[in-house]
Coordinates of C-alpha atoms and ligand atoms in Angstrom, one line a residue:
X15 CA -11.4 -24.5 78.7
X16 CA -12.8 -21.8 76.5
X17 CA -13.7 -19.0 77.6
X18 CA -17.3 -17.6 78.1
X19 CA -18.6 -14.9 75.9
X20 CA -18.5 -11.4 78.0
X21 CA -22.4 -10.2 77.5
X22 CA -22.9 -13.9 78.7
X23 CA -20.5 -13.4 82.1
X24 CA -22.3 -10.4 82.9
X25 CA -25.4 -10.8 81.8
X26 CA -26.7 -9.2 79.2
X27 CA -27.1 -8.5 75.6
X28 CA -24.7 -7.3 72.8
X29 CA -26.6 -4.1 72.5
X30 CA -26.1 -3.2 76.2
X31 CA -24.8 0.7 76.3
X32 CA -22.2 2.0 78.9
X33 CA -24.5 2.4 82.1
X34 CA -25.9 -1.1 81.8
X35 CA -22.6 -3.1 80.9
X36 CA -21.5 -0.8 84.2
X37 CA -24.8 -1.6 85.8
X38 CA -24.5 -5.0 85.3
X39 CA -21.3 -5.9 86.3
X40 CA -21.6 -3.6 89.7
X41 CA -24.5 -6.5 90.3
X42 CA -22.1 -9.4 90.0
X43 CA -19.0 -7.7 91.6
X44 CA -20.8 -7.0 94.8
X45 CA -22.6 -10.3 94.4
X46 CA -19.4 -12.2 93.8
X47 CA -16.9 -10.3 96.0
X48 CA -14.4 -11.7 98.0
X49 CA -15.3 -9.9 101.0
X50 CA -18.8 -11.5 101.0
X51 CA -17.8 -15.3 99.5
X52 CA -14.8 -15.9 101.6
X53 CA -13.0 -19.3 100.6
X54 CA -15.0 -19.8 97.8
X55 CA -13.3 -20.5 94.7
X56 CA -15.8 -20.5 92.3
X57 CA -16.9 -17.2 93.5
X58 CA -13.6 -15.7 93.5
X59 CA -13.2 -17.2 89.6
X60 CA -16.4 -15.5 88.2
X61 CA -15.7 -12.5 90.0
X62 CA -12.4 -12.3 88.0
X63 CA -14.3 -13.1 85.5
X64 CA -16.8 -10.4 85.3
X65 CA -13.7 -8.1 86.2
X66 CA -12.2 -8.9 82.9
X67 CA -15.3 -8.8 80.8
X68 CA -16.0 -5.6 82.4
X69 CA -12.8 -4.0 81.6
X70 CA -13.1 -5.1 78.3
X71 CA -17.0 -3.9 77.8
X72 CA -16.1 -0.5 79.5
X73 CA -14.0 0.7 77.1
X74 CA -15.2 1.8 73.8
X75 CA -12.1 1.0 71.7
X76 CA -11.3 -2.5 73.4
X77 CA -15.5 -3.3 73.3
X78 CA -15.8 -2.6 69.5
X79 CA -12.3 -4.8 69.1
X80 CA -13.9 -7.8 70.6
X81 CA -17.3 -7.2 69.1
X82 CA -15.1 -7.9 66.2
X83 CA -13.1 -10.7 66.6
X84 CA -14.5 -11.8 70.7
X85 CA -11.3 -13.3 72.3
X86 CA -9.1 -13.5 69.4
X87 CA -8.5 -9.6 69.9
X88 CA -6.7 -9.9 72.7
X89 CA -4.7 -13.4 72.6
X90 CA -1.3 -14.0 71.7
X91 CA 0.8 -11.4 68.8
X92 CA -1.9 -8.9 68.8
X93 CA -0.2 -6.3 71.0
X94 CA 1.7 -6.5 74.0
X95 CA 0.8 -10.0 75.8
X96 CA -1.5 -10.9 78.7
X97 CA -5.3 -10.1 78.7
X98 CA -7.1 -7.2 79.0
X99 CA -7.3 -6.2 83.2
X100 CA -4.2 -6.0 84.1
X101 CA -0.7 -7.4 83.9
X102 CA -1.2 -11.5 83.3
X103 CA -4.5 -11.3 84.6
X104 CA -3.9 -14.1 87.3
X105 CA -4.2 -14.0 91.0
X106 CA -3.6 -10.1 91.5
X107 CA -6.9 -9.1 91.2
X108 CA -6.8 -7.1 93.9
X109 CA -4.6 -4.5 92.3
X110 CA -5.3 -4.9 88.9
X111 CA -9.3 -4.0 89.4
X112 CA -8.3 -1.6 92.4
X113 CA -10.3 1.4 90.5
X114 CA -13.0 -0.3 90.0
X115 CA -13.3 -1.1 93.9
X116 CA -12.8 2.1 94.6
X117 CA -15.3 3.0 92.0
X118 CA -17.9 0.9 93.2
X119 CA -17.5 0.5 97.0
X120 CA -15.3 3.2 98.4
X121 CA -13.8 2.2 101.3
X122 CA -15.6 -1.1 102.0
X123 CA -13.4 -3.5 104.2
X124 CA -10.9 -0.4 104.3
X125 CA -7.9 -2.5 103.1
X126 CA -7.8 -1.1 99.2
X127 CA -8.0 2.4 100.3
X128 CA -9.8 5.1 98.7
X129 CA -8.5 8.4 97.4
X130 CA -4.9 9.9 97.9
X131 CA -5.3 10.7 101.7
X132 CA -5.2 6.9 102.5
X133 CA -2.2 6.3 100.3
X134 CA -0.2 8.6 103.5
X135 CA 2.5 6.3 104.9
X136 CA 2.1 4.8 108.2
X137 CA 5.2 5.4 110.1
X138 CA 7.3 2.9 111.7
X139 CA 6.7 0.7 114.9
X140 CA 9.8 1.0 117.1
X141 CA 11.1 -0.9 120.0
X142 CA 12.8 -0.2 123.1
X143 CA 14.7 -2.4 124.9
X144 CA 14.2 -1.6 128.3
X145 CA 16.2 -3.5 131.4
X146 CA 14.8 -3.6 135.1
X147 CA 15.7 -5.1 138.1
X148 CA 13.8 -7.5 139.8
X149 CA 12.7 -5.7 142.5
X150 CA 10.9 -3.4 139.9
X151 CA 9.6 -5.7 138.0
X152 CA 8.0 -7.1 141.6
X153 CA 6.5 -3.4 142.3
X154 CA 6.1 -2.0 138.8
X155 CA 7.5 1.4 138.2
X156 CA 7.1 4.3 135.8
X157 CA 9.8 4.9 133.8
X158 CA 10.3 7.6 131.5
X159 CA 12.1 6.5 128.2
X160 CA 13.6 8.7 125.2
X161 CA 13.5 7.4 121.8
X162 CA 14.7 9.1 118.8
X163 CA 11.7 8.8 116.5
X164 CA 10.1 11.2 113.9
X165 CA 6.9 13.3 114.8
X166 CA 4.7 15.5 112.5
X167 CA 6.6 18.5 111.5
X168 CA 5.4 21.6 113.0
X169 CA 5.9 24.0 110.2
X170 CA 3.5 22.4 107.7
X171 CA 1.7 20.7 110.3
X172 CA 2.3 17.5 108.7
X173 CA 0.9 18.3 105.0
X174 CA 4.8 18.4 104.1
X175 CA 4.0 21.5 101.9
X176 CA 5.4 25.5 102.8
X177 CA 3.4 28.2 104.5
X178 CA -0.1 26.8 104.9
X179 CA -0.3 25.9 100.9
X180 CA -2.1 22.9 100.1
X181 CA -0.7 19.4 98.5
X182 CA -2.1 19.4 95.4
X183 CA -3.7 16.0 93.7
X184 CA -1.0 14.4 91.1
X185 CA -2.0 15.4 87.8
X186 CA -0.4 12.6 86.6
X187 CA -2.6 10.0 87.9
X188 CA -5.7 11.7 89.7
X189 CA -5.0 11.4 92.9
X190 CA -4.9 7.5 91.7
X191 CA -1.3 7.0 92.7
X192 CA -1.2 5.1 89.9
X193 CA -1.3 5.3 86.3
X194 CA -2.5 2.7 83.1
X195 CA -0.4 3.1 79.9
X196 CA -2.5 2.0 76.8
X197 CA -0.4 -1.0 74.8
X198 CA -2.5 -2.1 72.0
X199 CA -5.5 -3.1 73.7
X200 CA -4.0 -3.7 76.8
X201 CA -3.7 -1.4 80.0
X202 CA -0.2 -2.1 81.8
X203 CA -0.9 -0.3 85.3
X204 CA 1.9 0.6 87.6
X205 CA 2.7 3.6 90.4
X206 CA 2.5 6.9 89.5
X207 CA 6.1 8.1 88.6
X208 CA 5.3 11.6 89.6
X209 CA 3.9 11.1 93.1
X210 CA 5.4 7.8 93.5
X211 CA 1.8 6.4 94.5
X212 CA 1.2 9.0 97.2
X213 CA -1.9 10.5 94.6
X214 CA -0.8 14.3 95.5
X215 CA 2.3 16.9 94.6
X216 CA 3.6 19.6 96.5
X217 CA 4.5 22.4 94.7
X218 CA 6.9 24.0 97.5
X219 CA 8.0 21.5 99.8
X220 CA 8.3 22.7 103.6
X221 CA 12.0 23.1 104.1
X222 CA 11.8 22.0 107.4
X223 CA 10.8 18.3 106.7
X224 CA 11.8 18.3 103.1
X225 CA 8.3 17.5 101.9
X226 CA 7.7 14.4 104.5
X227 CA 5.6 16.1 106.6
X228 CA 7.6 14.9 110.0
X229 CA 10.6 15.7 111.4
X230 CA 13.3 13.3 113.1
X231 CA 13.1 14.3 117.1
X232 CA 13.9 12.8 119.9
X233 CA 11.0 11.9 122.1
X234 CA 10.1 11.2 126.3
X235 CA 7.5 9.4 127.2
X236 CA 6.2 8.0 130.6
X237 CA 5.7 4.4 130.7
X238 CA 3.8 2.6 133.1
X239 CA 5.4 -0.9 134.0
X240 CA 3.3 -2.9 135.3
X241 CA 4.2 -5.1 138.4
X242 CA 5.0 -9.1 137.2
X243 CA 6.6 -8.4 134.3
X244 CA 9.5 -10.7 132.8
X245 CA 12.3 -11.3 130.4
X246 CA 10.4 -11.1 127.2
X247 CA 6.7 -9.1 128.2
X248 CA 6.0 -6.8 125.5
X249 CA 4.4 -3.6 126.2
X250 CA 2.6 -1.8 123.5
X251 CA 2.2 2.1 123.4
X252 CA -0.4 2.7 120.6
X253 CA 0.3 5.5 118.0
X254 CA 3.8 6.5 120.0
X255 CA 5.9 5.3 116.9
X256 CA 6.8 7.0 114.1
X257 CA 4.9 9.5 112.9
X258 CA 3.7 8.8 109.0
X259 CA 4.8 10.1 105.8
X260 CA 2.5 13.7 105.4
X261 CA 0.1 13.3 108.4
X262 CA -0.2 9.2 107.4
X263 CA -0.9 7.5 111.0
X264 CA 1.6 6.8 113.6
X265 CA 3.4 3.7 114.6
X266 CA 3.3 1.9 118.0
X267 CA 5.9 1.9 120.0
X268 CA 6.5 -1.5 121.7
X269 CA 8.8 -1.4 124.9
X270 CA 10.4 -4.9 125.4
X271 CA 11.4 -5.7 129.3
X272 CA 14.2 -7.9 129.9
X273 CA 14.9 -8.3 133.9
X274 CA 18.2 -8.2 135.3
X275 CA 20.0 -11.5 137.3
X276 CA 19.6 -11.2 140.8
X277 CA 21.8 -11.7 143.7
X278 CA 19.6 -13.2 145.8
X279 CA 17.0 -14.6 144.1
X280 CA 16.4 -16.9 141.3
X281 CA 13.0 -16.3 138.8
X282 CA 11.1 -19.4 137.5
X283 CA 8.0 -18.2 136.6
X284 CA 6.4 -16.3 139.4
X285 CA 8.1 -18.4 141.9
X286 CA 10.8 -17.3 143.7
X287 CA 14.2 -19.6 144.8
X288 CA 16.7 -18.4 147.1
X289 CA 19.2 -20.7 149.1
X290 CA 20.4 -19.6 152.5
X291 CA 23.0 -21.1 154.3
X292 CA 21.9 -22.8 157.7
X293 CA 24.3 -24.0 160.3
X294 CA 25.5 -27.6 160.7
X295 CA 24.3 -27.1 164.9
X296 CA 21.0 -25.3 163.5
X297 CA 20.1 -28.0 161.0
X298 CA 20.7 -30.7 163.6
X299 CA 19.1 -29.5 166.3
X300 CA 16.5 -27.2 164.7
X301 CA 15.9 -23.4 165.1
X302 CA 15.0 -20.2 163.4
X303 CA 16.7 -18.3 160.4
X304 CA 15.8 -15.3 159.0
X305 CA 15.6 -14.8 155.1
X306 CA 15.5 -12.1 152.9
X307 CA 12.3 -11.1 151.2
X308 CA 11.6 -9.4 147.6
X309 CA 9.7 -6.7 148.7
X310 CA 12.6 -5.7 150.7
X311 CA 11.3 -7.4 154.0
X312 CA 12.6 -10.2 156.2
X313 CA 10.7 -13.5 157.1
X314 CA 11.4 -15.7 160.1
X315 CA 11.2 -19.6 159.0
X316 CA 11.5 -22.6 161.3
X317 CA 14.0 -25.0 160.6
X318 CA 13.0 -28.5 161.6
X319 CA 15.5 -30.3 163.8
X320 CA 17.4 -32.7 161.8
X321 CA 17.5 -30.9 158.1
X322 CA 19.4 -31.8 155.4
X323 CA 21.3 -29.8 153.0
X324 CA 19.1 -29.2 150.1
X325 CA 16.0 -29.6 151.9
X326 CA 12.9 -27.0 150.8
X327 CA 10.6 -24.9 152.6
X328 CA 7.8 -23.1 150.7
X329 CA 6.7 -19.3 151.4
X330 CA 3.3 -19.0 150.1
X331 CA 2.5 -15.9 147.8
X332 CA 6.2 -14.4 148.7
X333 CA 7.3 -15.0 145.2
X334 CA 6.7 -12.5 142.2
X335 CA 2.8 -11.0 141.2
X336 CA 0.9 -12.7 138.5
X337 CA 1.2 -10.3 135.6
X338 CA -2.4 -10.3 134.4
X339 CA -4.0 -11.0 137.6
X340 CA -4.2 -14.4 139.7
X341 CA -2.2 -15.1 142.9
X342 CA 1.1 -14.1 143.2
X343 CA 4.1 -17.1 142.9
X344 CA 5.5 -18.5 146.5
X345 CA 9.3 -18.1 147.4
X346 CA 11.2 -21.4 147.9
X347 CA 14.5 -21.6 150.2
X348 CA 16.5 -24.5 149.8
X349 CA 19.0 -24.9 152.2
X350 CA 22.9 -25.4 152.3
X351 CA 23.8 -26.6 155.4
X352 CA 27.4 -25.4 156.2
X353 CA 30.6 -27.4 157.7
X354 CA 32.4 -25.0 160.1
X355 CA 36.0 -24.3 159.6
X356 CA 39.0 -23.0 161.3
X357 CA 37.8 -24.6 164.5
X358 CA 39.6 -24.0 168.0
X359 CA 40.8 -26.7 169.7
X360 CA 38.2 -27.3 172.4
X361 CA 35.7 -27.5 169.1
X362 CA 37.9 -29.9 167.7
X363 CA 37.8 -31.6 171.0
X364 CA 34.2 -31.7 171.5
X365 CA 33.5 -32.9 168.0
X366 CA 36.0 -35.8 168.1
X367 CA 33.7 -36.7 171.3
X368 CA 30.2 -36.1 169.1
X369 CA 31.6 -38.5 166.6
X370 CA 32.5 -41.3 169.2
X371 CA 29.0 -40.6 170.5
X372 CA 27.1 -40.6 167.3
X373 CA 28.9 -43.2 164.6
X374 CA 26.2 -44.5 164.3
X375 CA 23.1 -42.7 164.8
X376 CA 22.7 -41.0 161.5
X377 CA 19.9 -42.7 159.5
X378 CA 21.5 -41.7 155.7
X379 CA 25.5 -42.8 156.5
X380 CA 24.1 -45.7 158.2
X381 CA 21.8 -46.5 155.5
X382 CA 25.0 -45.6 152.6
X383 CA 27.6 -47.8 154.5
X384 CA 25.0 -51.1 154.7
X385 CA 24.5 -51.0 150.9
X386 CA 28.7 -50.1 150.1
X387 CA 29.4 -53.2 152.5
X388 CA 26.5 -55.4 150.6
X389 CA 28.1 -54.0 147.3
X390 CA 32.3 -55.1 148.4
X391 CA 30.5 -58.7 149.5
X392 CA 28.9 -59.1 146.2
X393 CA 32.3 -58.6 144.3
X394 CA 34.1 -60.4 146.6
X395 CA 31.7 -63.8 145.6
Ligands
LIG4 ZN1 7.1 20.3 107.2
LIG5 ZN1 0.5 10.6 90.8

């Protein structure tokens, strides 16, 4: 495909001067921008471009070239490669036509930044790993954590320059951050070598924070932990990270709970499992037991005459809080219904006379020795 003629892309004729070829193509850049034509290809094509026609048309020396020769002035063996607006001039328009966002819309949708205060570093999230039991992750607790971390240094109160003096903007690049180099035709642009894409100096860096404008220091901080949390709940402190490079914004700090094993209890979800041992003579003939609770409590449950070994019971809303509001889990006791050992011998006695009594009134073995008998006959045939 060949490429349209620049006056046409923007619009106007091949007398325009300066402040119309600028006029003009601040019309189709704001008309055209990403911002406002989101997933729009065709958009984001002519808004490339009018990019490229306008760095061409801005500048005298390259202008008068293609008034010349049009395209042929800046294709293949006439200087350094690529087109005029940047290195390739493919996809990364973003960067390659950042001063002419910045020209044209300051700050709009905040991502491309404006001048050299917005270039300041934002400093590191951090995490903290953070173990609880689960007893306070049942009642939430506040905790005070220390984390080594960087804050803004005192001395220069962030600025990262000596005494109260003031960074100065790079002269290199403007405050840019970065800086073109003229090849030929062509501007190469790149970071600013002197500043290192910060966009300002210091003349005499503060010795306490070698320039940074934050020291490494070890910080406390109260943390509220709320009650229901688990292995794996995140908490986020805003701004409690790292502090940034010369008074750039802080970090968040993110404190990641993990909760301890338990003794007692077993977590699945917000539901609680414990399993209590119950007597052989309590699970026959029925009774109470007493289990523990999480908040630290006890709870009387009824054990139905007859129970099994394994057999459930359900205590509503005794299991953990719902994190982000809701009912709280239930606690579940499974029971383990114990043989006694190291009987005396009237025990022995009197359950050699149970057994004669009851060989045949238990509804499971009874059950279990029909079906082995039904199995043997089978084979047998
Ligand atoms: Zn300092
Ligand atoms: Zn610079």
């Amino acid at each position: 495909m060949s490429k349209r003629d620049y006056y046409e892309v923007l619009g106007i004729s091949k007398g325009a001067d300066a402040a119309e070829i600028k006029k003009a193509y601040r019309t189709k850049a704001k008309e055209l921008h990403p911002d406002r034509n989101t997933d729009n290809p065709k958009a984001e094509a002519q808004f490339k471009e009018a990019g490229e026609a306008y760095e061409c048309l801005k500048d005298a020396e390259k202008k008068a070239a293609y008034d010349r020769y049009g395209h042929a002035a800046f294709e293949g063996g006439m200087g350094g490669g690529g087109r005029p607006g940047g290195a390739g001039g493919q996809g990364d328009f973003g960067s390659a036509f950042s001063d002419i966002f910045d020209d044209l819309f300051g700050n709009m949708g905040g991502a491309r930044g404006g001048g050299a205060q917005n270039r300041a570093q934002r400093g590191n999230d951090l995490r903290y790993n953070l173990r609880v039991s689960l007893e306070e992750a049942y009642a939430g607790l506040q905790k005070t954590v220390t984390v080594p971390t960087a804050v803004g240094c005192g001395s220069c109160k962030g600025t990262g320059a000596e005494g109260g003096s003031e960074p100065q903007t790079c002269p290199t690049c403007s405050g840019m951050g970065k800086v073109r180099a003229q090849q030929g035709f062509f501007t190469v642009e790149r970071t600013c070598p002197t500043c290192n894409g910060m966009g300002q100096t210091i003349k005499n860096p503060c010795p306490e924070c070698h320039g940074q404008g934050r020291v490494e220091k070890e910080k406390s901080l109260s943390v509220n932990i709320p009650a229901g949390v688990e292995t794996g709940t995140r908490i986020r402190l805003a701004g409690e990270g790292e502090a940034g490079m010369r008074g750039g914004p802080s970090g968040d700090l993110y404190i990641f709970i993990e909760v301890r094993e338990h003794d007692l209890f077993e977590r699945e979800a917000n539901h609680l499992f414990c399993r209590v041992p119950v007597s052989m003579t309590k699970a026959a003939l029925g009774g109470d037991i007493e289990v523990p609770t999480i908040d630290g409590g006890r709870s009387r449950v009824k054990i139905p005459a007859g129970s099994q070994s394994g057999r459930q019971m359900r205590l509503r809303s005794k299991g953990m809080p719902a994190l982000r509001g809701g009912g709280a889990g239930d606690m579940f006791i499974e029971m383990a219904v114990e043989t006694p050992v190291n009987l005396t011998s009237k025990q022995k006695e009197l359950l050699k006379e149970f057994d004669d009594l009851a060989s045949d009134n238990n509804p499971q073995s009874s059950t279990f020795f029909k079906s082995v008998k039904s199995f043997w006959d089978s084979m047998k045939g």
